[in-house]
Coordinates of C-alpha atoms in Angstrom, one line a residue:
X1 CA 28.4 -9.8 21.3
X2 CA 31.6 -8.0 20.1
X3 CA 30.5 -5.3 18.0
X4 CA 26.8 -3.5 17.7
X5 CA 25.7 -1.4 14.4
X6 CA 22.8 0.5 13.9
X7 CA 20.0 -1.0 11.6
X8 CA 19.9 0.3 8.2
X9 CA 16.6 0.8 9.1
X10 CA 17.4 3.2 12.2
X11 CA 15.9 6.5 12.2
X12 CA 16.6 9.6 14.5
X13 CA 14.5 12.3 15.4
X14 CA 15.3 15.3 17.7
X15 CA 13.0 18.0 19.8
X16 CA 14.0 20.4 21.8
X17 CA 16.5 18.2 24.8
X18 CA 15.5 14.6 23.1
X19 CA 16.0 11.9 20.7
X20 CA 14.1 9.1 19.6
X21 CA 15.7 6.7 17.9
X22 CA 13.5 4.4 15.5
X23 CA 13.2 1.4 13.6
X24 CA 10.9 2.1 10.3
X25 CA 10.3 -1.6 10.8
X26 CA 9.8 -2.3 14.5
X27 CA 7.9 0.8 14.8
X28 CA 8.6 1.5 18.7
X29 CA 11.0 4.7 19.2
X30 CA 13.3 4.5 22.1
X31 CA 13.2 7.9 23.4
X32 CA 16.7 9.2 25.3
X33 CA 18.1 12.6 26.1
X34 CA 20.0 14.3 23.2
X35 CA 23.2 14.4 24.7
X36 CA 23.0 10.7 24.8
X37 CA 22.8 10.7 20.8
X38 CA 27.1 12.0 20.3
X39 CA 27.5 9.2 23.3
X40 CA 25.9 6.0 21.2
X41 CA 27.7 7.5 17.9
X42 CA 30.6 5.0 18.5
X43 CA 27.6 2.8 17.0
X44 CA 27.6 4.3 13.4
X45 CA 30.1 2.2 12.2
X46 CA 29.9 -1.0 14.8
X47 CA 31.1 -0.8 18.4
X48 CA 31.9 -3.2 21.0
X49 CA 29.4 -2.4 23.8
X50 CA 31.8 -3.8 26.3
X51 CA 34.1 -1.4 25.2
X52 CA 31.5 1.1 25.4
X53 CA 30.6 0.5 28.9
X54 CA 34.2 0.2 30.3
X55 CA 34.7 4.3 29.6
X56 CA 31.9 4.9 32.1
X57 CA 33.2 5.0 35.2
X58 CA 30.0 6.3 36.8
X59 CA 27.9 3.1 38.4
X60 CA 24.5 4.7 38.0
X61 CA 25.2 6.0 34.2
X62 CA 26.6 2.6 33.2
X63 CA 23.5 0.8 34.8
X64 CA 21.4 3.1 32.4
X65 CA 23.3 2.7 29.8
X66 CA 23.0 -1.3 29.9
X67 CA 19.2 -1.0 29.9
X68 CA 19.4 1.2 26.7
X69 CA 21.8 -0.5 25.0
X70 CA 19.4 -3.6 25.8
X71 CA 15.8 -1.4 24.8
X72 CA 17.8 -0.6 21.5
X73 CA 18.6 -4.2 20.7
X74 CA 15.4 -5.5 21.8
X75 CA 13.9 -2.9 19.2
X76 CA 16.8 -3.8 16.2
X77 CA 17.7 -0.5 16.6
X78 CA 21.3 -1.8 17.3
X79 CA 22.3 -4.9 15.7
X80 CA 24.6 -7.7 16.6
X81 CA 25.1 -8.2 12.5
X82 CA 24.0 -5.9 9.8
X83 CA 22.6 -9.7 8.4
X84 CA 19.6 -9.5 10.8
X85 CA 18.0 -6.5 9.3
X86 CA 17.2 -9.1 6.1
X87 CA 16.1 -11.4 8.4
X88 CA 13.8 -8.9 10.1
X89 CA 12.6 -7.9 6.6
X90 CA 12.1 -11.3 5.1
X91 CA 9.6 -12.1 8.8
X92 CA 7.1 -9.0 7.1
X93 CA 7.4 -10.4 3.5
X94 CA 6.2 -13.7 4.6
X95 CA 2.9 -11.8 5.3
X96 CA 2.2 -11.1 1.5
X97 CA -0.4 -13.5 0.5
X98 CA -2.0 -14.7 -2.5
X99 CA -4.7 -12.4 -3.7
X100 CA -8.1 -12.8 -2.2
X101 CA -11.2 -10.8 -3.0
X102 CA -12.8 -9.2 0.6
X103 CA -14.1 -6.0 -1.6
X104 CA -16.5 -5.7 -4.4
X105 CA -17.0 -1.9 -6.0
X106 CA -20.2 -2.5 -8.2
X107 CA -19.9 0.6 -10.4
X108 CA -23.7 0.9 -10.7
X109 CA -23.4 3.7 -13.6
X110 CA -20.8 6.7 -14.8
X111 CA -23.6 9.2 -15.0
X112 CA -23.6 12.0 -12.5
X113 CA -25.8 14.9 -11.7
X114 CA -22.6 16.4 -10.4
X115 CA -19.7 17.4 -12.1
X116 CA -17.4 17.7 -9.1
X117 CA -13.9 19.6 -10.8
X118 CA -11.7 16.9 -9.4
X119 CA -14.1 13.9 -10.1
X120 CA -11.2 11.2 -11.4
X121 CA -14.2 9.7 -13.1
X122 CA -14.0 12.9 -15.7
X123 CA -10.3 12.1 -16.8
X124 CA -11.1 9.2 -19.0
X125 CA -14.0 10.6 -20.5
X126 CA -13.4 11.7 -24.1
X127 CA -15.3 13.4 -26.6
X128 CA -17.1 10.4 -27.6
X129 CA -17.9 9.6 -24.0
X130 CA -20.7 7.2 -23.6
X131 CA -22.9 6.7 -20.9
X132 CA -22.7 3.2 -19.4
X133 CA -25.2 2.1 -16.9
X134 CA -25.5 -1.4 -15.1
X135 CA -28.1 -4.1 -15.7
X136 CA -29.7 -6.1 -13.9
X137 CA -28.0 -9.5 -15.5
X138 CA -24.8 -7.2 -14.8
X139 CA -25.3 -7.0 -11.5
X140 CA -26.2 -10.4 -11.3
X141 CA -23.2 -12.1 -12.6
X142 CA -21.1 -10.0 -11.0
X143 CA -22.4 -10.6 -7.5
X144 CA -22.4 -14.6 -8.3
X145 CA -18.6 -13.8 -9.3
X146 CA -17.7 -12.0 -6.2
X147 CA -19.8 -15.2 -4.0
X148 CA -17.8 -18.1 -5.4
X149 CA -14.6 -15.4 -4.7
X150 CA -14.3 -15.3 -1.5
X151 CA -15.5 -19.3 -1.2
X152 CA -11.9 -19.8 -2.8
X153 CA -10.5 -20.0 0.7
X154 CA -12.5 -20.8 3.4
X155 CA -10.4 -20.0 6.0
X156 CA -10.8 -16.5 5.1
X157 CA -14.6 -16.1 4.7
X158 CA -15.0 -15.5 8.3
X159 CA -12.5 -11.9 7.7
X160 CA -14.7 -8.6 7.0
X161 CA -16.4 -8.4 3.6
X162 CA -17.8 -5.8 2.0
X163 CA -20.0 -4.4 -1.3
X164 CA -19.4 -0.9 -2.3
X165 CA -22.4 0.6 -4.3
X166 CA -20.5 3.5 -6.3
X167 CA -20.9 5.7 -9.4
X168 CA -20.9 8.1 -11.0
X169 CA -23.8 8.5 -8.6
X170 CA -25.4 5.2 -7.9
X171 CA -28.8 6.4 -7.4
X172 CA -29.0 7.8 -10.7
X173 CA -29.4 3.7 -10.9
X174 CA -31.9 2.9 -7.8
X175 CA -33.7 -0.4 -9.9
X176 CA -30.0 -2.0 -10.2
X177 CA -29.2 -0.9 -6.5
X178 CA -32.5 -2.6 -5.3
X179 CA -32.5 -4.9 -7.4
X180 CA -28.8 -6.2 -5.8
X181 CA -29.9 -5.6 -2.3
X182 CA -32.2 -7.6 -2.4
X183 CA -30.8 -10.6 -4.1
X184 CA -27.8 -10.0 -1.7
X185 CA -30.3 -10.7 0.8
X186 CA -31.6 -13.7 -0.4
X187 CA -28.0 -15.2 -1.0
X188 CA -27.4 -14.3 3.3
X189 CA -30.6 -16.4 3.9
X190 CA -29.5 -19.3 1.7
X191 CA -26.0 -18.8 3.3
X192 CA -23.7 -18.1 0.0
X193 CA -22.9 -14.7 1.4
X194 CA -22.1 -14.1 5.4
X195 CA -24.0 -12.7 7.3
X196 CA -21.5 -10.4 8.7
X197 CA -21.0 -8.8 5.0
X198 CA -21.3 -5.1 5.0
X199 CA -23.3 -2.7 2.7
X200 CA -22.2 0.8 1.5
X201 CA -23.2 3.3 -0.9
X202 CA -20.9 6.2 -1.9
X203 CA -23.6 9.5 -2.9
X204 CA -23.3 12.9 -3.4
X205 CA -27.0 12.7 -1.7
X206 CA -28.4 14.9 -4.0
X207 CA -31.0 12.0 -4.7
X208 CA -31.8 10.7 -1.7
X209 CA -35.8 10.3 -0.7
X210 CA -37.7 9.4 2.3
X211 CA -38.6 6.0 0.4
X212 CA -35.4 5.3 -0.9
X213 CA -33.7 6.0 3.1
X214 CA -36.4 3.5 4.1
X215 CA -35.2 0.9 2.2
X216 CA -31.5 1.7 2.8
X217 CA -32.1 1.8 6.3
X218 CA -34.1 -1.3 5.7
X219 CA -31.0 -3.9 4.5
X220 CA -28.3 -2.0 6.6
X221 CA -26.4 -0.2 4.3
X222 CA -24.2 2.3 5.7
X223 CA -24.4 5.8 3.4
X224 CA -20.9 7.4 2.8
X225 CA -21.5 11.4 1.9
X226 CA -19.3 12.9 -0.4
X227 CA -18.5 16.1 1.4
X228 CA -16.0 18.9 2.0
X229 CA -17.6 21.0 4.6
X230 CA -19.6 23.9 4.7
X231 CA -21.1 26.0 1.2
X232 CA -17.9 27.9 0.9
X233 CA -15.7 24.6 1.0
X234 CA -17.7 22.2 -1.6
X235 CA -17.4 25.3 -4.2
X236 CA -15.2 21.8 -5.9
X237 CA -18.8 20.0 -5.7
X238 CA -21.0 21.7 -8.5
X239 CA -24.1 20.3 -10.2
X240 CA -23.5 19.1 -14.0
X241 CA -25.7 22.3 -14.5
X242 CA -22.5 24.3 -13.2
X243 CA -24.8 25.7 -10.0
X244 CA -23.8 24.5 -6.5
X245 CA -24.7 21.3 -5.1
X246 CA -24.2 21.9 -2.0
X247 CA -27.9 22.4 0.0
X248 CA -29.1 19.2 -2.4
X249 CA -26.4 17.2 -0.3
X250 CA -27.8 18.3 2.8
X251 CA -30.7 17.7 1.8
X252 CA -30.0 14.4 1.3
X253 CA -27.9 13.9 4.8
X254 CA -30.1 15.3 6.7
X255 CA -33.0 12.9 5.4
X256 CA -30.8 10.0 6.7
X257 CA -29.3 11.4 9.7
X258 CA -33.2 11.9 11.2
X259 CA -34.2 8.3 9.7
X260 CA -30.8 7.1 11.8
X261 CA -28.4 5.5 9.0
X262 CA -25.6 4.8 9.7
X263 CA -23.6 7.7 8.1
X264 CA -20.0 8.4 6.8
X265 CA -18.5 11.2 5.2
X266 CA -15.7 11.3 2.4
X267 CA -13.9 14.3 2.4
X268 CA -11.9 16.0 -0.3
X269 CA -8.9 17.5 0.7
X270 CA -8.6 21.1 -1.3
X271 CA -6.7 24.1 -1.2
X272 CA -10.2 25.5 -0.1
X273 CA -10.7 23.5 2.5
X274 CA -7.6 23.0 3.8
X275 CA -6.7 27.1 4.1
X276 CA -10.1 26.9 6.3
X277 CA -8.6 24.7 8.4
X278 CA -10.3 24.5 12.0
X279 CA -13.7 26.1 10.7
X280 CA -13.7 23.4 8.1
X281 CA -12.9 20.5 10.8
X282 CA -15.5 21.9 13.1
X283 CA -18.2 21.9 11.0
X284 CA -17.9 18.0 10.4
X285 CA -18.2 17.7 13.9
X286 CA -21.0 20.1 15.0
X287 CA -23.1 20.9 11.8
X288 CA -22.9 17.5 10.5
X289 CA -22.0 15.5 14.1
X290 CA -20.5 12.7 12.3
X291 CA -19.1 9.8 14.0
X292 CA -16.7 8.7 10.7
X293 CA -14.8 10.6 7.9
X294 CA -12.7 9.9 5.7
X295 CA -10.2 12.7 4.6
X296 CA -8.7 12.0 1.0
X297 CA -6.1 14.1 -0.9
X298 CA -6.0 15.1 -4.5
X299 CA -5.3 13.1 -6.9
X300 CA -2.0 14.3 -9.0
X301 CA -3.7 13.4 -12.1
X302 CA -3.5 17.0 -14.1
X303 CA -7.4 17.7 -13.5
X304 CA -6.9 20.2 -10.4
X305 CA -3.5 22.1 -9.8
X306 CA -2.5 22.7 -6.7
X307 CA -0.5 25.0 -4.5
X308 CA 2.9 24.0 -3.3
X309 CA 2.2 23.9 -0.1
X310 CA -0.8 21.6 -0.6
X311 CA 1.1 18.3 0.0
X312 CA 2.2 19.3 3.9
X313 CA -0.5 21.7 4.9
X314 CA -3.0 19.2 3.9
X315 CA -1.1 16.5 5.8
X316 CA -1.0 18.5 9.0
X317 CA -4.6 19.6 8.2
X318 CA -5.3 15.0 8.9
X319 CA -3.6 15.5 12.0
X320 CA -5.3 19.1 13.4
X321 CA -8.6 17.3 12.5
X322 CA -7.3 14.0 14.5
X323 CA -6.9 16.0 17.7
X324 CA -9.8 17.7 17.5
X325 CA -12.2 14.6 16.2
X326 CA -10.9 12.5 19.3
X327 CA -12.4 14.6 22.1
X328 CA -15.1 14.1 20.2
X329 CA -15.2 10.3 19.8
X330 CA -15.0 10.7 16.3
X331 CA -13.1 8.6 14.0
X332 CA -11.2 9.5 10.5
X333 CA -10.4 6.4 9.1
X334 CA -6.6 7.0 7.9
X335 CA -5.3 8.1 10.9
X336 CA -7.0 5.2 12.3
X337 CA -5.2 3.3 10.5
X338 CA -1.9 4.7 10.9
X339 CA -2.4 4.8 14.6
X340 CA -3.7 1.4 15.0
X341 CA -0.2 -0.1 13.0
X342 CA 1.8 2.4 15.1
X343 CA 0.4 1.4 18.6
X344 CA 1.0 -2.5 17.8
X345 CA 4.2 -1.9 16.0
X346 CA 2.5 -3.7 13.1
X347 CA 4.1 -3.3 9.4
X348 CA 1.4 -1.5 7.3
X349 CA 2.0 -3.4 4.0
X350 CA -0.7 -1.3 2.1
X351 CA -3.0 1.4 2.4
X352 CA -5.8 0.8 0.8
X353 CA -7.7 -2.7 -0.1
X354 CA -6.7 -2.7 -4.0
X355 CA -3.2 -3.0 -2.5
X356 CA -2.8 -6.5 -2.2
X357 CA -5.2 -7.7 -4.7
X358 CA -8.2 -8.2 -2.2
X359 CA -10.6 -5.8 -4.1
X360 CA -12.5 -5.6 -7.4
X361 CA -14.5 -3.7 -9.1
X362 CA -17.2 -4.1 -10.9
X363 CA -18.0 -1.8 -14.7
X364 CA -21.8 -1.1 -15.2
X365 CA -20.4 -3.0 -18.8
X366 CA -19.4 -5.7 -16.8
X367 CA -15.5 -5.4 -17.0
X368 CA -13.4 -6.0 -14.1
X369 CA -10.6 -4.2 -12.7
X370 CA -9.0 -4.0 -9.5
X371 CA -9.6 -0.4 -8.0
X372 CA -12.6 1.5 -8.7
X373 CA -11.1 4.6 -9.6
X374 CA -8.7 2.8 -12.4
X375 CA -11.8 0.9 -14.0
X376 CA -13.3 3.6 -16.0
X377 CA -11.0 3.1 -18.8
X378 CA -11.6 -0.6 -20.1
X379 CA -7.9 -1.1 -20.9
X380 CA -7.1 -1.7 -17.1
X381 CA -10.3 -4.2 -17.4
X382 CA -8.3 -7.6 -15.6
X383 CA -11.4 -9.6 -16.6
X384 CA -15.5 -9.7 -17.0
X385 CA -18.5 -11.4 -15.5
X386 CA -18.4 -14.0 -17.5
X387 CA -15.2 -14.9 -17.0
X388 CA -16.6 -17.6 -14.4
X389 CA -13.6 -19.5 -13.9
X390 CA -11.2 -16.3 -13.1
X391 CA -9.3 -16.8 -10.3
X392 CA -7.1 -13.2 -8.9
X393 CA -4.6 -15.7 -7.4
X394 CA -3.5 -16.9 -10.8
X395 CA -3.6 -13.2 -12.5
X396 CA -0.5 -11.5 -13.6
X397 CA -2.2 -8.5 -12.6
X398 CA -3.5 -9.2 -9.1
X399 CA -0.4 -10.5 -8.7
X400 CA 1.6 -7.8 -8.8
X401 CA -0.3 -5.5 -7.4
X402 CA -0.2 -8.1 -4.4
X403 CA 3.4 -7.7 -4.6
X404 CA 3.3 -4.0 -4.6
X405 CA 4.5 -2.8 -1.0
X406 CA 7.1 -0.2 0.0
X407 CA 9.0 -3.3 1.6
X408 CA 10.0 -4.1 -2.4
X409 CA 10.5 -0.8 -4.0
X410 CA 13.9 -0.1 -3.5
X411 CA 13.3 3.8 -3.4
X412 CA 11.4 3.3 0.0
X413 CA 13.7 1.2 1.8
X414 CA 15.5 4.2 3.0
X415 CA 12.1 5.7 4.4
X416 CA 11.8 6.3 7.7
X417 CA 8.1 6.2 7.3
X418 CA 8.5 2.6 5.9
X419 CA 6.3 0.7 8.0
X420 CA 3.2 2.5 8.4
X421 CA 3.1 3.9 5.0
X422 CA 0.9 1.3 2.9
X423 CA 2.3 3.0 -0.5
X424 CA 0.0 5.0 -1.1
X425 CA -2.9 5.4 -3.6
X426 CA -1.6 2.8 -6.8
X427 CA -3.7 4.9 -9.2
X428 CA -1.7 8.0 -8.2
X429 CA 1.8 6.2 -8.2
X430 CA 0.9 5.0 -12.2
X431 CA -0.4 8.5 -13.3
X432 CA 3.7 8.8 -12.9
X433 CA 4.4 6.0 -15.1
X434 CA 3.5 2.6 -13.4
X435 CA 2.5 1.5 -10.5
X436 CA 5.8 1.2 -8.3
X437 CA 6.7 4.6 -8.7
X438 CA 6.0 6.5 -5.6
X439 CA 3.1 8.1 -4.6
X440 CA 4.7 11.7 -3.5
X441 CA 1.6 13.2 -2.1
X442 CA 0.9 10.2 0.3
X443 CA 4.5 10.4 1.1
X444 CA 4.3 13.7 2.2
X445 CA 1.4 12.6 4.7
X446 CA 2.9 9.5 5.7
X447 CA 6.3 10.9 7.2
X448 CA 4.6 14.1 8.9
X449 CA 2.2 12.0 10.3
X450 CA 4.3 9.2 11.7
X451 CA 6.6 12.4 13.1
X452 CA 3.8 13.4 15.0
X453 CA 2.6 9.8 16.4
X454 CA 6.3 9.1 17.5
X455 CA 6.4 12.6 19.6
X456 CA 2.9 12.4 20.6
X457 CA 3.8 8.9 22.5
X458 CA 6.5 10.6 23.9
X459 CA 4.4 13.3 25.7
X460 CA 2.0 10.9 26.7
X461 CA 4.7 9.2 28.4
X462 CA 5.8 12.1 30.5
X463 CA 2.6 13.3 31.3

């Protein structure tokens, strides 16, 4: 061991009388006093430790300084040979895989009863717009599409699967959603589908009946509200008539909360919103008593401006809520996931299930495309339903979205949120010209939060 470097992939961060030092992609800060950080300088530009540790003349200091020196290697925060931060690279790249279908988005219809102002749905729709609803046979080959899927590798059947009802607003099709419950059900009983496959429905809840929360409660199928809070904060959320939608959604919620679905709630992040802050958190908890939400920013498509502080308030808006929804035993799925990468100082190669090619999704004409909110406009159609033979691992397209992790876009190697970023939204990243430009809203939200998580440890571990 003659000389020690810091990683390329070293980070520092300072607060008040410490430093963490950081590998964006061993993700486990080594937290020291700041006065330590001019000390371990020598290391900028390689070192020899033994060198290092013959100044100190102090036993006690040098003893300490040995176990850091030794926590920082452990954590390639110092390196031996600027070579093993390929190395430690290339071990995470290994874990791309072949695209494999886990998610189906059946895109029931693109009606709506709702004409929500920053519905992404609404940016592809021209003059000539035409509505497009599902059939039946639709439905039909596309679910015996997604079965023989994820038969393609058997070793992966056993993973979570799911369908995702969506719209438009999918009840505006009920026959085609009953209609594909049911035959889901059949295919569990004659074991072409798992068991353990999971049902959602994405609604505004506008349409939601007593029958109709029967049935859904019925086959299992977990009902994810689109909401942004109370009246004042869904003013984004407006009936296709222009009046507010908001007391048809409750409506709607409340029918299935009493009936005891299980219930999740997609949230909008909006200026709105967001400027309400704690009175807008609070009322998921204690008017709606949720147990899951999801909080999801703007899309930078052109359809809704937004302030310039948007990008950071809204981030530190995810990690108010957090605090809050934890007392609470409530969950909000992206901080979930950030947290759960984080805490196992696991590499987050991608943030949503698109990424990676393990979703599809499902056009009420039948196309196929890989995320639901980029297969509205049939030239990002991949395939169809009667394409019976397609096969993701063997399309260009799956492929490279597969391929499409911050780990191999050379813009985001210098990142310290490199590791528990995911990349993004891919939709948002091509509205900027393809699909490995960077998404610079989920940046944003990735570095603040991973800031916080790394200082939050800290104060749990003085506490």
């Amino acid at each position: 061991m003659n000389r020690l470097i810091f990683s390329k992939f070293t980070h520092i961060f300072e607060k008040e009388k410490m430093v963490a030092y950081y590998n964006s992609l061993k993700l486990n800060p080594i937290f020291v006093e700041k006065e330590f950080r001019e000390i371990l300088s020598c290391f900028e530009n390689g070192y020899n430790p033994q060198k290092f540790l013959s100044k100190i003349d102090d036993v006690e200091i040098k003893d300490m300084l040995k176990s850091l020196l030794k926590s920082l290697i452990e954590q390639k925060i110092l390196l031996r040979h600027p070579s093993e931060d390929e190395k430690e690279k290339r071990i995470h790249l290994a874990k791309i895989s072949k695209p494999y279908i886990h998610v189906a988005f059946f895109l029931l219809t693109n009606d709506c009863n709702y004409a929500c102002k920053y519905c992404f749905v609404r940016e592809p729709m021209s003059s000539n717009f035409k509505t497009m609803t599902m059939t039946k046979e639709i439905a039909l080959k596309g679910l015996d599409l997604y079965t023989r899927l994820i038969h393609q590798d058997e070793d992966l059947i056993h993973q979570e699967k799911v369908i995702v009802f969506y719209g438009g607003e999918p009840l505006m099709n009920f026959p085609v959603l009953q209609f594909t419950i049911e035959k889901i059900e059949q295919y569990r009983q004659q074991e072409k589908l798992p068991r353990h496959l999971k049902l959602l429905m994405v609604t505004n809840g506008s349409l939601i009946t007593e029958e109709k929360a029967d049935f859904l409660k019925k086959h299992n199928v977990t009902v994810t509200f689109s909401i942004d809070g109370d009246e004042k904060e869904n003013l984004y959320r407006i009936l296709s008539n222009g009046k507010p939608g908001f007391s048809s959604t409750v409506r709607g919620y409340k029918i299935c909360q009493e009936k005891g679905l299980d219930i999740n709630i997609a949230c909008t992040l909006t200026p709105q919103n967001v400027s309400e802050g704690e009175k807008t958190i609070k009322s998921f908890a204690e008017y709606y008593k949720v147990k899951r939400i999801g909080f999801n920013m703007l899309l930078d498509n052109g359809i809704t401006t937004v302030p310039d502080w948007y990008n950071k308030k809204a981030s530190e808006f995810i990690i108010k809520a957090h605090n809050i929804f934890r007392k609470k035993g409530i969950r909000e799925n992206r901080m979930t996931r950030k947290l759960e990468a984080f805490n196992k100082s696991k590499v987050y190669l991608y943030d949503c299930m698109a990424g990676g090619g393990r979703q599809m999704a499902i056009a009420p004409d039948g196309g196929i495309g890989i995320c639901h909110e980029d297969t509205w406009n049939q030239k990002n159609y991949v395939t169809n339903v009667n394409e019976t033979n397609f096969n993701p691992a063997k399309s260009a397209a799956y492929l490279e979205w597969a391929n499409r992790t911050p780990l191999k876009m050379d813009q985001c190697q210098s990142c310290f949120a490199l590791g528990i970023c995911g990349g993004g939204c891919l939709i948002n990243a091509k509205y900027k010209g393809s699909i490995w430009e960077i998404d610079e809203r989920f940046c944003v939200q990735s570095k603040t939060i991973l800031e916080w998580m790394i200082w939050n440890l800290y104060e749990s571990l003085v506490v």
